[in-house]
JSON list of C-alpha atoms in Angstrom, two decimals:
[
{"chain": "S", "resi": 5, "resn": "UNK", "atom": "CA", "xyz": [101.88, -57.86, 28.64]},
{"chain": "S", "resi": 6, "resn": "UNK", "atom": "CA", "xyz": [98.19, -57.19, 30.07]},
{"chain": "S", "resi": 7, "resn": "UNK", "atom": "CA", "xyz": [95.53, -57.28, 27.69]},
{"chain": "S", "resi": 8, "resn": "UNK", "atom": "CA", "xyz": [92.30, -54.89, 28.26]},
{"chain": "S", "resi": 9, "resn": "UNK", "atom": "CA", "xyz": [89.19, -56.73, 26.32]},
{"chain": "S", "resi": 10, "resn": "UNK", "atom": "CA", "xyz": [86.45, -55.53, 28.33]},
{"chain": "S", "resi": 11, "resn": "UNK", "atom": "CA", "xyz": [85.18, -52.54, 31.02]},
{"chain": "S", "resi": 12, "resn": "UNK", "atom": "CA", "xyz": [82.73, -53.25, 33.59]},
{"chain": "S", "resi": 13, "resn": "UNK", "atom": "CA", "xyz": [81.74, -50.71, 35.89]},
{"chain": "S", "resi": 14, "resn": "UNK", "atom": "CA", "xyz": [80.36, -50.91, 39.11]},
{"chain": "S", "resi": 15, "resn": "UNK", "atom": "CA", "xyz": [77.75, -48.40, 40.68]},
{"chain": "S", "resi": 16, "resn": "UNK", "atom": "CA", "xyz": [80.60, -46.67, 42.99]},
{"chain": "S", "resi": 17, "resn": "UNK", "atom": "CA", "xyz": [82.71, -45.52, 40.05]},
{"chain": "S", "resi": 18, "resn": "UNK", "atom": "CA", "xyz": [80.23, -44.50, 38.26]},
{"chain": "S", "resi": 19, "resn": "UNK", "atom": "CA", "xyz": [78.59, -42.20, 41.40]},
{"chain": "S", "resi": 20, "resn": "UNK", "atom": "CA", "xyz": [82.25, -41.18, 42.45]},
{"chain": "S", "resi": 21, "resn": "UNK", "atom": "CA", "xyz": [81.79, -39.67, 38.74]},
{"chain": "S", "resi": 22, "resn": "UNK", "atom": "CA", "xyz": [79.32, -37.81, 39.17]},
{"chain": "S", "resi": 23, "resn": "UNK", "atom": "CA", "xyz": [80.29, -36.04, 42.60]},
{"chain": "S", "resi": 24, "resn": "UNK", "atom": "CA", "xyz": [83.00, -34.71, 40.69]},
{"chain": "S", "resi": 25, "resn": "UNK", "atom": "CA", "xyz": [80.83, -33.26, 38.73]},
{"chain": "S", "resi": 26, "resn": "UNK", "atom": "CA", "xyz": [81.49, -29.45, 38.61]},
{"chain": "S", "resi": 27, "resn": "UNK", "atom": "CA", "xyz": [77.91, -28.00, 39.20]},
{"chain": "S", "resi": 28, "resn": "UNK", "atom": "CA", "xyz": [78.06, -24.96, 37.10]},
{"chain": "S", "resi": 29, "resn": "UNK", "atom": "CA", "xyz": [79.34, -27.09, 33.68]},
{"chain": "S", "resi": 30, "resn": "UNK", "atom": "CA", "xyz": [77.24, -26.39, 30.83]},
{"chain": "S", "resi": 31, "resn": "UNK", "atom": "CA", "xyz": [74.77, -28.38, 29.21]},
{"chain": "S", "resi": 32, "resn": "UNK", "atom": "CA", "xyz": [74.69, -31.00, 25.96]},
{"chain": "S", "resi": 33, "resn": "UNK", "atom": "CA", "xyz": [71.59, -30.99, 23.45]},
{"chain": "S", "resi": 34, "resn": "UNK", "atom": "CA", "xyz": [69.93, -33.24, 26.13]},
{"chain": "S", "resi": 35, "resn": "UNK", "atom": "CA", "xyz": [69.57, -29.79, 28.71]},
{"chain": "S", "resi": 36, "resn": "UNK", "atom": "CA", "xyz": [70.23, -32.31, 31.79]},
{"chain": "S", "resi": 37, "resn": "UNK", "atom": "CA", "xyz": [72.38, -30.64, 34.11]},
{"chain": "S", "resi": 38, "resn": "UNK", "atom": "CA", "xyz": [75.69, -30.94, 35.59]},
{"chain": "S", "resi": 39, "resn": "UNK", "atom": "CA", "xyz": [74.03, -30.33, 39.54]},
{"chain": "S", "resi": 40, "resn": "UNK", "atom": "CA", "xyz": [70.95, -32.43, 38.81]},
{"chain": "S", "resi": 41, "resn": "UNK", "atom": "CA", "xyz": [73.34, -35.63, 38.53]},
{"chain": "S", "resi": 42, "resn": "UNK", "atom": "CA", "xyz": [75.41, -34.08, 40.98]},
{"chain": "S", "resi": 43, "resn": "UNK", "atom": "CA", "xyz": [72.90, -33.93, 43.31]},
{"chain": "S", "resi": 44, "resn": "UNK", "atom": "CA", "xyz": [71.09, -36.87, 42.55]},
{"chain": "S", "resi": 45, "resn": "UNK", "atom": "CA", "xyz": [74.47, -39.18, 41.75]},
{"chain": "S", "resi": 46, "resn": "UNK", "atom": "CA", "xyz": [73.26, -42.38, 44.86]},
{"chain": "S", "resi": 47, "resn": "UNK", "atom": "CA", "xyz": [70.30, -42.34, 42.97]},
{"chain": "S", "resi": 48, "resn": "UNK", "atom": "CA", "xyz": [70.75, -42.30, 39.95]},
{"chain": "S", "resi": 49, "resn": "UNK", "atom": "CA", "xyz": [74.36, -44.60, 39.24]},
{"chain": "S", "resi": 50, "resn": "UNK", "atom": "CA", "xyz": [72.70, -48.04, 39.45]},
{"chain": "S", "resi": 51, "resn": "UNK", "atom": "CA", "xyz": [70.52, -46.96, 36.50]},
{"chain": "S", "resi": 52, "resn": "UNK", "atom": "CA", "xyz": [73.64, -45.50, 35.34]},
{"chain": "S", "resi": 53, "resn": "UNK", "atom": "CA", "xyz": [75.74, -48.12, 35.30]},
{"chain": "S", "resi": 54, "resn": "UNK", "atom": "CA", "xyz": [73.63, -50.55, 33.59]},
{"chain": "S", "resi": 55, "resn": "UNK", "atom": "CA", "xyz": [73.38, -48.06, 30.57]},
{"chain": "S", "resi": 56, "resn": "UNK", "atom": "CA", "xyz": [76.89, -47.62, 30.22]},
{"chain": "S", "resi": 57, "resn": "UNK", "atom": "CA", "xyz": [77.99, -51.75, 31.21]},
{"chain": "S", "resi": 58, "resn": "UNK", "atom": "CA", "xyz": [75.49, -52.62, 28.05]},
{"chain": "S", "resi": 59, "resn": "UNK", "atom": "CA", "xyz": [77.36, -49.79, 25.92]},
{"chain": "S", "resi": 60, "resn": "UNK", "atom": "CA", "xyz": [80.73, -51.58, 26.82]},
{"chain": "S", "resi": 61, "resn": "UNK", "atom": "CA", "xyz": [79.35, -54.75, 26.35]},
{"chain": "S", "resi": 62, "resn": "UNK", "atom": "CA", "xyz": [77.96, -54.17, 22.78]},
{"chain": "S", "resi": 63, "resn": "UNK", "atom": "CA", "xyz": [81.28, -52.09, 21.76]},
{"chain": "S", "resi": 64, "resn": "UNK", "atom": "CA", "xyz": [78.26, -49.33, 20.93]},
{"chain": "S", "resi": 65, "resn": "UNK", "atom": "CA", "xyz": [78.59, -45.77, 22.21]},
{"chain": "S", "resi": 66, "resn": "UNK", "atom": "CA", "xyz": [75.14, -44.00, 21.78]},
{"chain": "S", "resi": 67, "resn": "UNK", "atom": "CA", "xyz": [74.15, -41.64, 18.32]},
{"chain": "S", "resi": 68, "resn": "UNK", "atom": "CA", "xyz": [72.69, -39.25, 20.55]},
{"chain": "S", "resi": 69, "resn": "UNK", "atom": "CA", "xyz": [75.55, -39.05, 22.98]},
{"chain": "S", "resi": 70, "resn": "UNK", "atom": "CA", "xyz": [77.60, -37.87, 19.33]},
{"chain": "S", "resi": 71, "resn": "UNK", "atom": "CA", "xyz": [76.37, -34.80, 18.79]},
{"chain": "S", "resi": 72, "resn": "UNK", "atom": "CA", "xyz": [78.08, -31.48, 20.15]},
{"chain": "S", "resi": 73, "resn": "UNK", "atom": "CA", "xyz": [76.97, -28.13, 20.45]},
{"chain": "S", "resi": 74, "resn": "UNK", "atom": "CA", "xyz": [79.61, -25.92, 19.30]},
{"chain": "S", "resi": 75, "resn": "UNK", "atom": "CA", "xyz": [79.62, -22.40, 21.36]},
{"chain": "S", "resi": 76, "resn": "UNK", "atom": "CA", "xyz": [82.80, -19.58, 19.66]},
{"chain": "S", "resi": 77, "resn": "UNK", "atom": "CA", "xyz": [84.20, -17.79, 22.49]},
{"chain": "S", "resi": 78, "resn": "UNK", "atom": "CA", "xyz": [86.11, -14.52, 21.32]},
{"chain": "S", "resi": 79, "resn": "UNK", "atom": "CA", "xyz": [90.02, -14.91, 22.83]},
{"chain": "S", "resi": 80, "resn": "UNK", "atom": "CA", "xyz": [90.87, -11.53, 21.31]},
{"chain": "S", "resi": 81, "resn": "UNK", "atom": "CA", "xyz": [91.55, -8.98, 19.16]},
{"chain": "S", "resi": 82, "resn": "UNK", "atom": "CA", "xyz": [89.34, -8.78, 16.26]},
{"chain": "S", "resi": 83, "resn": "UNK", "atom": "CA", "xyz": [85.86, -10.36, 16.13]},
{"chain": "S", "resi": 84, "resn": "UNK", "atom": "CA", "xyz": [85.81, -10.64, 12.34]},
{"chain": "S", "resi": 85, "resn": "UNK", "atom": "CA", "xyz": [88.57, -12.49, 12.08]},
{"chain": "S", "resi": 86, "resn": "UNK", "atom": "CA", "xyz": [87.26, -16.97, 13.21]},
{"chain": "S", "resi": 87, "resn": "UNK", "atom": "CA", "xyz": [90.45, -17.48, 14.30]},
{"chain": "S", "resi": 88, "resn": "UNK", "atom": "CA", "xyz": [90.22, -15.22, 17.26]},
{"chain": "S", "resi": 89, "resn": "UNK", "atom": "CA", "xyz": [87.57, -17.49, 18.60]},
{"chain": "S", "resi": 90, "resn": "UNK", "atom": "CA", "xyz": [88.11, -20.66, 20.34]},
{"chain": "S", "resi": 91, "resn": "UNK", "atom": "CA", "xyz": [85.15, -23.21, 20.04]},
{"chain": "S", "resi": 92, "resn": "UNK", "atom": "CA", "xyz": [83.59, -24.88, 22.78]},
{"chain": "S", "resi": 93, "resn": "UNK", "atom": "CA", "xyz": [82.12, -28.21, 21.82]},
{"chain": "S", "resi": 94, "resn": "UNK", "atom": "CA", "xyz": [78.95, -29.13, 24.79]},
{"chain": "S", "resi": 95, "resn": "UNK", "atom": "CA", "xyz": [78.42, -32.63, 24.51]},
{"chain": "S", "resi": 96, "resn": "UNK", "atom": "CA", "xyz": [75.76, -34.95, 27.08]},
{"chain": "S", "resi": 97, "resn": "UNK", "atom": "CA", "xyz": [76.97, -34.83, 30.64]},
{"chain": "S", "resi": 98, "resn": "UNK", "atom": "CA", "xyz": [75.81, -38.52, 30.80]},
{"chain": "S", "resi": 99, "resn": "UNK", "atom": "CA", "xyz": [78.09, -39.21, 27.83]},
{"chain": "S", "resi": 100, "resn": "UNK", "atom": "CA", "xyz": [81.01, -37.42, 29.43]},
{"chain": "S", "resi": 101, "resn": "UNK", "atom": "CA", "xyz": [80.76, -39.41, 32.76]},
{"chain": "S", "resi": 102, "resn": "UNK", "atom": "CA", "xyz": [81.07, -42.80, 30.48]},
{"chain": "S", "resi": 103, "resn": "UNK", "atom": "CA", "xyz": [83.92, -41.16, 29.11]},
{"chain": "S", "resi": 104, "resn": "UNK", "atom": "CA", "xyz": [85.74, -40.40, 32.67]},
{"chain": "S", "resi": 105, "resn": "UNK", "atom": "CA", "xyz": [85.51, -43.48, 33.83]},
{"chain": "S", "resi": 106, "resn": "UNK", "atom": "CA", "xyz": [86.44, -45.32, 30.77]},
{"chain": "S", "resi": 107, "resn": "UNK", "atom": "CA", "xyz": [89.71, -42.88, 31.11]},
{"chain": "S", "resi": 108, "resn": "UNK", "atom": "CA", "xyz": [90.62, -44.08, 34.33]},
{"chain": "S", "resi": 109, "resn": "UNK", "atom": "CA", "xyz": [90.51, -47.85, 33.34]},
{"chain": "S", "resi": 110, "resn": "UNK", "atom": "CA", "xyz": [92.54, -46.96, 30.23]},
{"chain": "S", "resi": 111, "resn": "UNK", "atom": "CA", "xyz": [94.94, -44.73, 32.47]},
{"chain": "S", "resi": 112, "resn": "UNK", "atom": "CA", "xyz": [95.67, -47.59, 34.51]},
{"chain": "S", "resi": 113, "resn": "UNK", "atom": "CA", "xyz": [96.30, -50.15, 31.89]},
{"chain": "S", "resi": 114, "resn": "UNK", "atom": "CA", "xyz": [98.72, -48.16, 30.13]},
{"chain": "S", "resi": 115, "resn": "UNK", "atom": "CA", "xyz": [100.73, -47.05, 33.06]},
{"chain": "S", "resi": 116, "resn": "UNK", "atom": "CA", "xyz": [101.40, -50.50, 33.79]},
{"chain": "S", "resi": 117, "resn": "UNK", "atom": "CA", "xyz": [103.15, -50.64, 29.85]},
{"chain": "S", "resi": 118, "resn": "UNK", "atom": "CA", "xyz": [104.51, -46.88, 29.41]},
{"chain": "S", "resi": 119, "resn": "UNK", "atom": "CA", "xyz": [108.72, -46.29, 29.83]},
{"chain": "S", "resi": 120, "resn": "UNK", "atom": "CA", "xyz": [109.30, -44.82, 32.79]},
{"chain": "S", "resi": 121, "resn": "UNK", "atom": "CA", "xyz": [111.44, -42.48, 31.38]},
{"chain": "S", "resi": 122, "resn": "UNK", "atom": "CA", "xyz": [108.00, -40.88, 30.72]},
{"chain": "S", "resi": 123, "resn": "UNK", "atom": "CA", "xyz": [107.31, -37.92, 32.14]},
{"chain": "S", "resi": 124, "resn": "UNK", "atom": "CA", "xyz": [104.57, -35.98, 29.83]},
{"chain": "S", "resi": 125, "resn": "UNK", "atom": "CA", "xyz": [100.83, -36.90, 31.11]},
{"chain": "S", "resi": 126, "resn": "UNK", "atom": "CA", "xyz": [101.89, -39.16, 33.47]},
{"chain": "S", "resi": 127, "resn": "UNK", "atom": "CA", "xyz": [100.55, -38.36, 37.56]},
{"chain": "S", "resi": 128, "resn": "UNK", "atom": "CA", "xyz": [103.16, -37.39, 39.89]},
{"chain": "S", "resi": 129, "resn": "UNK", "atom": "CA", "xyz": [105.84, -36.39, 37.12]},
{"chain": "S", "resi": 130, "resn": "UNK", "atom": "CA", "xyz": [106.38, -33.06, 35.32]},
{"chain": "S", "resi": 131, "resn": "UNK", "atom": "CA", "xyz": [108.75, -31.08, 33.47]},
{"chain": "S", "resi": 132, "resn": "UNK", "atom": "CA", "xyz": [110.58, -30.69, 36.66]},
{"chain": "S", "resi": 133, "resn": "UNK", "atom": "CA", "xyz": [111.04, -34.09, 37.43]},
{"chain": "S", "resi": 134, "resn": "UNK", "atom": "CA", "xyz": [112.16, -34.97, 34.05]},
{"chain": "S", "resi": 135, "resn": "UNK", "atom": "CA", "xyz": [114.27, -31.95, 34.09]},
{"chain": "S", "resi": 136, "resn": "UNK", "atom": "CA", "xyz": [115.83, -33.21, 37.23]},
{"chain": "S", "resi": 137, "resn": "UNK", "atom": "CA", "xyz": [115.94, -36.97, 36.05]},
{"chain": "S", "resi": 138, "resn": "UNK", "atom": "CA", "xyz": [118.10, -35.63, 32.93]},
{"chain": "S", "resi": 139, "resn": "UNK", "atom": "CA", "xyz": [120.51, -33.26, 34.74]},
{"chain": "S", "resi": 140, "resn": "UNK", "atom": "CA", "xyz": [121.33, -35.93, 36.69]},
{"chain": "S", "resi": 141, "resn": "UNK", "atom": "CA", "xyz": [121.77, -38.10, 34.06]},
{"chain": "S", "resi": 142, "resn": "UNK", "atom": "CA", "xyz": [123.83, -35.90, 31.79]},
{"chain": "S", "resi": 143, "resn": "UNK", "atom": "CA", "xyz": [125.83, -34.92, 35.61]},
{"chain": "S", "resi": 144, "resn": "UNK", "atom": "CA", "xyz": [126.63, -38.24, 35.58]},
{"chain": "S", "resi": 145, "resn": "UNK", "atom": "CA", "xyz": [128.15, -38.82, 32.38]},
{"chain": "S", "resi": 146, "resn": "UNK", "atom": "CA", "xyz": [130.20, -35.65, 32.62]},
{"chain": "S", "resi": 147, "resn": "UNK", "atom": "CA", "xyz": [131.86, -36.54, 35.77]},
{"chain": "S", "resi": 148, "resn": "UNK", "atom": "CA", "xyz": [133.07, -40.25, 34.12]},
{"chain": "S", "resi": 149, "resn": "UNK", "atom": "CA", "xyz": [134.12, -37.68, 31.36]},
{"chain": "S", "resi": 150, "resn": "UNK", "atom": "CA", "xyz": [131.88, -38.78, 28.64]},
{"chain": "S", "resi": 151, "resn": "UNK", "atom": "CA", "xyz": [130.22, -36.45, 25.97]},
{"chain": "S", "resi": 152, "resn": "UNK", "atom": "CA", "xyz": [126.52, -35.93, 25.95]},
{"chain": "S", "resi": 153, "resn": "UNK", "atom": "CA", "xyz": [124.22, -34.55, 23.25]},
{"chain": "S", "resi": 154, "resn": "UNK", "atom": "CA", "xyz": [120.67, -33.51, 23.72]},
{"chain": "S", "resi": 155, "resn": "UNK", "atom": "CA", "xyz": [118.11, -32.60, 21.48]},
{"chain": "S", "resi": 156, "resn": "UNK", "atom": "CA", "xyz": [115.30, -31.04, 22.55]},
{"chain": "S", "resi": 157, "resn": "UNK", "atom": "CA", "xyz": [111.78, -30.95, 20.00]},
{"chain": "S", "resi": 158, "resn": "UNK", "atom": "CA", "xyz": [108.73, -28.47, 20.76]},
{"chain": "S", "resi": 159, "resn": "UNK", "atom": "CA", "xyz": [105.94, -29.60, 18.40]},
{"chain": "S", "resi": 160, "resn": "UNK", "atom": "CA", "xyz": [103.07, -26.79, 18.32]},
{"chain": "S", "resi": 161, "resn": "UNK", "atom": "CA", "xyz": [99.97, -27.80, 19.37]},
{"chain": "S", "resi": 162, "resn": "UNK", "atom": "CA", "xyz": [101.15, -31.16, 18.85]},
{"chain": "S", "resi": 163, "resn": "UNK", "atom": "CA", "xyz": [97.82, -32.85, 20.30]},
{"chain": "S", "resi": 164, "resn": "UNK", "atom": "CA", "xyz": [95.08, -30.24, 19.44]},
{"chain": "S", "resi": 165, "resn": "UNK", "atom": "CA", "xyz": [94.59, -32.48, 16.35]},
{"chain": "S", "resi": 166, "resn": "UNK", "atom": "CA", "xyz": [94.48, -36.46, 16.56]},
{"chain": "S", "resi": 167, "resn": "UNK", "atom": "CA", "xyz": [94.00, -38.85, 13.79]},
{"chain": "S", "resi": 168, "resn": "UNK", "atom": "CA", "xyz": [91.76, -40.74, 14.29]},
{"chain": "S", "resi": 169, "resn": "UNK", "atom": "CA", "xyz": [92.95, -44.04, 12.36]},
{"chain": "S", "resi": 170, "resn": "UNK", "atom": "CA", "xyz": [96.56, -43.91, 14.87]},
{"chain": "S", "resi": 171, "resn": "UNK", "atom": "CA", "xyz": [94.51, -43.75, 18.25]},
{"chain": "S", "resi": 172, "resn": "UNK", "atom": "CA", "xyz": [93.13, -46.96, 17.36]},
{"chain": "S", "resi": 173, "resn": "UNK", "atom": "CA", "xyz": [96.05, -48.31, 16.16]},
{"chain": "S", "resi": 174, "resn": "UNK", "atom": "CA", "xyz": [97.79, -47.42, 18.87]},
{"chain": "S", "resi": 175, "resn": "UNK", "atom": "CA", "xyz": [95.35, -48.80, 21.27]},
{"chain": "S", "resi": 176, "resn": "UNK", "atom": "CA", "xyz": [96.23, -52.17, 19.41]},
{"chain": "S", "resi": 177, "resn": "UNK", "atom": "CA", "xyz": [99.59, -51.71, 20.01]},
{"chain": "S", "resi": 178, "resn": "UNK", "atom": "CA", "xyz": [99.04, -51.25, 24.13]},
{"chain": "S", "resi": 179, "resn": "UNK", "atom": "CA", "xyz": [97.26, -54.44, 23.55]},
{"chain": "S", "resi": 180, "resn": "UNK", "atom": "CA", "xyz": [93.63, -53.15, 23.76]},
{"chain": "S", "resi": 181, "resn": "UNK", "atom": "CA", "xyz": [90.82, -55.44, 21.96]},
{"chain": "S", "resi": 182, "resn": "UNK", "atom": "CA", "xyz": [87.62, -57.09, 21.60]},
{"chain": "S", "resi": 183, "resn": "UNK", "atom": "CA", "xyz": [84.38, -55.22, 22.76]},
{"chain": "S", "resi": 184, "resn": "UNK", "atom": "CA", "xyz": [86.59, -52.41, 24.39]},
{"chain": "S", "resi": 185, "resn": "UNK", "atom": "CA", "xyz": [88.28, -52.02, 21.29]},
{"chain": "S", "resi": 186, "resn": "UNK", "atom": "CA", "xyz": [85.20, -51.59, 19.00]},
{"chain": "S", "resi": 187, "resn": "UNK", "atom": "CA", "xyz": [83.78, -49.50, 21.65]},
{"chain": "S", "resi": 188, "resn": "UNK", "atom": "CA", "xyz": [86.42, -46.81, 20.76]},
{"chain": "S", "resi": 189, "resn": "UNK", "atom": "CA", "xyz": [85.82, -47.61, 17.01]},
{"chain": "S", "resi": 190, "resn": "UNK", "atom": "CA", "xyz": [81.92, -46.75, 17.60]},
{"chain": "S", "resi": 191, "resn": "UNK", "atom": "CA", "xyz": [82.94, -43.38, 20.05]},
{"chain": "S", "resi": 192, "resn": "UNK", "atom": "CA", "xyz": [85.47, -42.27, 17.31]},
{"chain": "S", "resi": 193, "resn": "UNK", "atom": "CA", "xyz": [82.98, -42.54, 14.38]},
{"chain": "S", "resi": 194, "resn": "UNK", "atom": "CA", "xyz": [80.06, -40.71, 13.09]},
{"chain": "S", "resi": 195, "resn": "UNK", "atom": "CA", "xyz": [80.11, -37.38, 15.22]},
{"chain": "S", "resi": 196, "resn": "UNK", "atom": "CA", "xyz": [78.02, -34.72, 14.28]},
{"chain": "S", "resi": 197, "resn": "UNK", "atom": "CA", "xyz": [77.89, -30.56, 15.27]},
{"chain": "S", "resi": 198, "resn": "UNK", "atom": "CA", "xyz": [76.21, -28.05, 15.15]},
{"chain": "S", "resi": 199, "resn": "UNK", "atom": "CA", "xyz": [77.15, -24.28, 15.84]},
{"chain": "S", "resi": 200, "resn": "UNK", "atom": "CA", "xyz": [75.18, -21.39, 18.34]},
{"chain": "S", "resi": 201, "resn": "UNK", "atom": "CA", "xyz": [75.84, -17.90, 18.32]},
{"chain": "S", "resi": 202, "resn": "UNK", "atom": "CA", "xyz": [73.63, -15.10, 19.54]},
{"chain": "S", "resi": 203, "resn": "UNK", "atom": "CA", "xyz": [71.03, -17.23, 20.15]},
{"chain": "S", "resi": 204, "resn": "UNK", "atom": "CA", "xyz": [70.90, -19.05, 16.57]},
{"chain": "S", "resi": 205, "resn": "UNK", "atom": "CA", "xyz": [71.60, -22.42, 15.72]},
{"chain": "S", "resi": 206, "resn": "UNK", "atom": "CA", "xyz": [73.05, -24.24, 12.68]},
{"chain": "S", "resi": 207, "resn": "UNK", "atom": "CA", "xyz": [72.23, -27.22, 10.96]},
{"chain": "S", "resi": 208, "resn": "UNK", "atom": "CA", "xyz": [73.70, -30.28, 12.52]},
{"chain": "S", "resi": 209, "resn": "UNK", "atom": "CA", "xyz": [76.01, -31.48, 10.17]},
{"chain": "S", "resi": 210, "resn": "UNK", "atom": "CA", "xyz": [78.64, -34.56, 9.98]},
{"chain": "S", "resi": 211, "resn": "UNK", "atom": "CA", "xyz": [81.98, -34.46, 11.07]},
{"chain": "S", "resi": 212, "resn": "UNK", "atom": "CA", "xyz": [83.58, -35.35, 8.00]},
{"chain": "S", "resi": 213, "resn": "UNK", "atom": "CA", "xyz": [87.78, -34.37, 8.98]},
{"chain": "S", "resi": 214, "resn": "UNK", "atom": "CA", "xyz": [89.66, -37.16, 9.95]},
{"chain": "S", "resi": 215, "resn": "UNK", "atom": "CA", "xyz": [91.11, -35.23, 12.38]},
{"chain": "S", "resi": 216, "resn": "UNK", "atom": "CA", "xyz": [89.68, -34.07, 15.76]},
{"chain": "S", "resi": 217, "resn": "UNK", "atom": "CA", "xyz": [90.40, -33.33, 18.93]},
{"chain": "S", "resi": 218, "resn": "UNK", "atom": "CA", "xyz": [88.70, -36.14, 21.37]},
{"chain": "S", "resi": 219, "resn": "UNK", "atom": "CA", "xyz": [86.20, -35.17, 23.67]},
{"chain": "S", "resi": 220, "resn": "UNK", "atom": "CA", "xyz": [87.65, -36.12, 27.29]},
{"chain": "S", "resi": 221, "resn": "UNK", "atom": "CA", "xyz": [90.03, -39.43, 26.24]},
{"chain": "S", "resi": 222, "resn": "UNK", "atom": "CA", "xyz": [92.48, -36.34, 24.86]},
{"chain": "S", "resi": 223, "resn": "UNK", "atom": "CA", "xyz": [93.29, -36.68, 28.97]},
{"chain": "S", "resi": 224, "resn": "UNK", "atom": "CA", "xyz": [94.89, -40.27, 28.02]},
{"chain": "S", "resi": 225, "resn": "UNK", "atom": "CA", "xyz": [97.14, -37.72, 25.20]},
{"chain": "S", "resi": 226, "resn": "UNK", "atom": "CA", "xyz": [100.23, -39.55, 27.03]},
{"chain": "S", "resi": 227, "resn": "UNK", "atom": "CA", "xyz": [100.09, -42.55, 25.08]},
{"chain": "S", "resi": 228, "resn": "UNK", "atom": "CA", "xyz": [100.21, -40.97, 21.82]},
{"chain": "S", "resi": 229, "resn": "UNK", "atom": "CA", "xyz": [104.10, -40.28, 22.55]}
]
């Protein structure tokens, strides 16, 4: 099985990053915008780079890169009532490019170990292909004249929440170690928020839950199955 120890990126990676960018994404704590790196990405990706290589290296993500900026945005019905708001954590467009291209290393790595029987999360497949894949299947069976029993869960919200302590153990498991492994360790821990509405802003205060929704790796939610 292939073993993932260390991430280096190269300056085209990182600036194909930040094209993607879309311009109009609102800012972290550290006001640079989404169409200034856009803009700017040939420039600016060497320096890049060598930030984020020396992050990876060290198994370190930055403090400052930590801290979110947590905007309520009314769904509906009542406005007194929190759960009729849906927060909107801004976090460091400079942290969040890391992030993407640390997710497409990560995506690769585990495709090469996943079932293929997998179809959740995984590019090209859907429910309709697995819903295909399994009529065939179960058309199959029926025709030999054999019985077949399916059993099918729907877990709410099943990855709005993530412990913490089982991403990293099941990064282990997919065989994921050394500095990239700590690296995780360091982005997972110590987070800090702090809350704006109507122009006023909270304390910043630590993250204390064990359980949170990740930033951008909550993309990679396919290996949590």
């Amino acid at each position: 099985c292939p073993v993932l120890q260390d991430i280096s990126l190269s300056p085209c990676e990182v600036a194909a990053a930040l094209r993607s960018l879309d311009g109009s994404k609102a800012t972290g704590l550290d006001e640079i915008s989404a169409r200034l790196l856009k803009e700017t990405a040939e420039q600016i990706a060497p320096s890049l780079t060598l930030l984020y290589n020396k992050s990876l290296e060290t198994g370190v993500f930055p403090d400052e890169w930590k801290v979110a900026n947590i905007v309520p945005i009314h769904k509906k019905d009542n406005k007194d009532h929190v759960e009729n708001y849906r927060p909107i954590s801004l976090l460091s467009i400079i942290s969040k490019i890391l992030e993407r291209c640390v997710l497409i290393r990560l995506r690769d790595h585990l495709l090469l170990m996943l079932d293929r029987a997998q179809h959740g999360f995984i590019p090209g497949k859907s429910c309709v292909t697995q819903l295909v894949e399994v009529i065939d299947y179960i058309g199959s069976l029926l025709d030999s004249g054999k019985q077949t029993d399916v059993i099918y869960l729907d877990m709410s919200k099943a990855f709005d929440k993530v412990q913490h302590s089982l991403i990293l153990d099941k990064l282990r498991q997919y065989n994921i170690s050394g500095n990239l492994l700590n690296w995780f360790t360091s982005y997972l821990r110590g987070r800090r928020q702090r809350v704006t509405v109507l122009g006023a802003t909270s304390k910043e205060r630590k993250v204390t839950s064990v359980f949170l929704k990740v930033p951008s790796l909550d993309q990679c939610s396919f290996f949590y199955m």
